[in-house]
Amino acid sequence: MKNKAKQKQIAIKILATIFSFLIFGLLWEMLVRFSDVGRVMPGPLETLQSFFEHFTEKYSAYTLPEHVWRSLRRVLTGYFFAAIAAIALGILMASYKTIDAIVSPLFNMVRPIPPVAWIPLAILWFGINDGSKYFLIFWASFLSMVQNVYAGTKSADPKLIGAAKMLGANDGHIFLTIVLPSAVPYIFSGLQLGINSAWAMAIGSEMIRSTDGVGWLIIRGMDNNNLLQELVGILAVGIVGFALASVLRGVEAKLCRWNKRGT
Amino acid sequence: MSMEQERDLTKRQMIVCDHVSKTFYTKNTETKVIADLNITANENEFLVLFGPGQCGKTTALNVMAGLETATSGTVTVGNEIVTKPGPERGFVYQTTALFPWYTVMKNVEYGPRARGMSKKERRKKAQYYIDLVGLGGFENSFPNQLSGGMQQRVGIARAYCNEPAVLFMDEPFGHLDAQTRYLMQEEIIRIWEKERRTVVFVTNNIEEAVYLADRVIVLTNCPTRVKKEFIIDLPRPRNYTDDKFLNLRAEIQDVVDKTL
Amino acid sequence: MDKKRLKYFVISCTSVIVFLGIWYLCTAVLELVRPTSLPDPVTVVKTFFYKLTHKAPDGATLMQHMYSSLRVALMGYALSLIIGIPLGILMAWSKPIDLLASPVFDFVKAIPGLAWAPMMIILMGIGIASKGVTIFISGMIPCVLNAYVGIKQTKEVHLWVARTFGATRRQMLFKVAIPTALPYIITGARVSLGACWMTIVAAEMVASSSGLGYMIQQCRGIYRPDVIIVGMLTIGFLGSLLTALLGCIERALVKGRDYEK
């Protein structure tokens, strides 16, 4: 019985999702048909068609999936190293007051500067090629992750630490079995924030200077007054961003089973 | 008085609190929570510390366990002076202090694992205590999937699994509903009769105190000191409605009323 | 206790001084890096005071750039608050709207705000309008999201209590749900401000003729990292200032109510 109710709910949700996108498409179509915007802006069907056509057709040197892959590769590389660095530094800062005192003031000086504002300097330092993009993606995701890791490491319940001590655990064991697991949910929300910033930064840095990637696609659309190409790019950005966030959510749900309320 | 001293001589003293006091300091205030506490617990005795709501019972227990340090005086457990938390003393918390990311099995075997016991050995030991508290079949459940009473059972098994000489219990049933509470009182006595340990049990419920204890120590309001001691020599299993039970209960209530 | 705090304070100060010292040593003294990639700190300070009143090398004084960026950012921000918060509340409060709007919103959420900038530029030209709309979109997302989550936090029990007292649905929304959501909405407003500020800088770098983002982008082309760093620090400082101002407004708004607990 419970299963059936659940199935019904899922069915409603799927229907609503389809309906939702249909209405959105309809509004878009109407906007294009019955207003001046239609002169420069393509409709939803045209956009979708172009989107699928470019799985094989090329924009400049690459097809759409190849452009996406080029952006994605930059994101994943930068993000991977940023995650390692952020987790390491966050834990160190939260565990050792001296390190905290050394790093915090420097960190607080640069933290208010939005990562995109680093683009010009990064290009001067690392050149206009991939070097600067790796740095920027690293930096953007690092900034949004490190604080969560720090807060998470600090969040361990003193009562649980006391309980572990009463059971005979030493500091190292407490760190591995109490402090780290307490931090995991925080680390995950940091990872989630980080992947968002990394993806946004990849698009941003490609828009400002590059020869491939989805960000390039969008900006080249602007330069050529080609809205169709831009919309295809935006669609791709949305799909990839959505997929990246979903993957992380899935991993989190699996790893943090204990964090959900009773079943 | 002379009778109590006689009793003390025949049994080994397991816990001795010698003129323990505890004051908490914050920026501009100081709060004296324990005035001058002298308590002894004998080997394998079920000792209940009973006191009104906000007196320093929990603090006293924390000091005895080594979770907090006394401002003056010493606590001796066995032959050693307590300075820090350690596995020779078990602790069962007021609200559940289980590790939410571990299953029941991993919670119970935490102590032996922390001390480096082999996996096979500690699994066997943990299984014994899980069965003892009546949770066989729930080894792989996470704490948030269990009811409050079951969570406290896990807490008891976890404390027992380290095989400490003494067990401290800080109002472990305080958050349970009345029915479960009665059940757990029976259970803790059953477990204790099977696996004898020195138990120091803190409660603010007179009925619970009389039901469980070999000896009840009534504490005063803050700053805490010993008000009076009662020896409960009723045979077990006890009956909440027995005349003797009710008399003892009334007697203790009398003493408490005078405190307020 | 205080002695310990003093110790860490001294460590922090030393850390900053050592950092500036190394920077100075590597640039001005040892000349390990070319001044076209990293100027020494003294030059940066000098450039800052110079830029306050001089238009070279990018066509406007620092003040003019600041004014230009702030104006557009705050306009877009205001718009995103006015539209985003009610939209979020509506989505959470009305089941049909939730079912129909959430899927599209979830998708739009995944698109970084500045990806819209080129499209808006084609549609509206390089100017305030295109940037304003881009900022509006990036700022609106956190507003909607937090208002939505906040309203969803409303406890069933509170609604039941309200219903027992004969509250209408509208009263339940305004007297129960929105007060519950207020702390979330405020958080949303804060996140949104950060998003707006970031997007204006990015949008100005993509296509613009004024503003702080434009300034640092132009100075990259002519190898003037000193102006870039002045620009970055100004952007960071203004961002913190705006956040602090919002904090003041926030405290005034929720005065007397202890929402933190």
Coordinates of C-alpha atoms in Angstrom, one line a residue, chain A residues 42-59 63-65 217 226-233 235:
Chain A
P42 CA 15.1 31.6 -32.0
G43 CA 12.2 29.5 -30.5
P44 CA 12.6 26.5 -28.2
L45 CA 12.2 23.9 -31.0
E46 CA 14.8 25.5 -33.2
T47 CA 17.1 25.6 -30.2
L48 CA 16.6 22.0 -29.3
Q49 CA 17.1 21.0 -32.9
S50 CA 20.4 22.9 -33.2
F51 CA 21.4 21.5 -29.8
F52 CA 21.1 17.9 -31.1
E53 CA 22.5 18.7 -34.5
H54 CA 25.7 19.9 -32.9
F55 CA 26.3 16.5 -31.4
T56 CA 27.9 15.8 -34.8
E57 CA 28.2 19.3 -36.4
K58 CA 31.1 21.4 -35.3
Y59 CA 31.3 24.9 -33.7
T63 CA 31.3 19.4 -31.7
L64 CA 29.2 20.4 -28.8
P65 CA 30.0 17.4 -26.6
L217 CA 30.6 29.0 -27.3
N226 CA 24.2 34.4 -33.1
L227 CA 21.6 33.9 -30.3
L228 CA 21.0 30.3 -31.4
Q229 CA 24.5 29.3 -30.6
E230 CA 24.3 31.1 -27.2
L231 CA 21.1 29.4 -26.2
V232 CA 22.6 26.0 -27.1
G233 CA 25.5 26.9 -24.9
L235 CA 21.3 24.8 -22.4

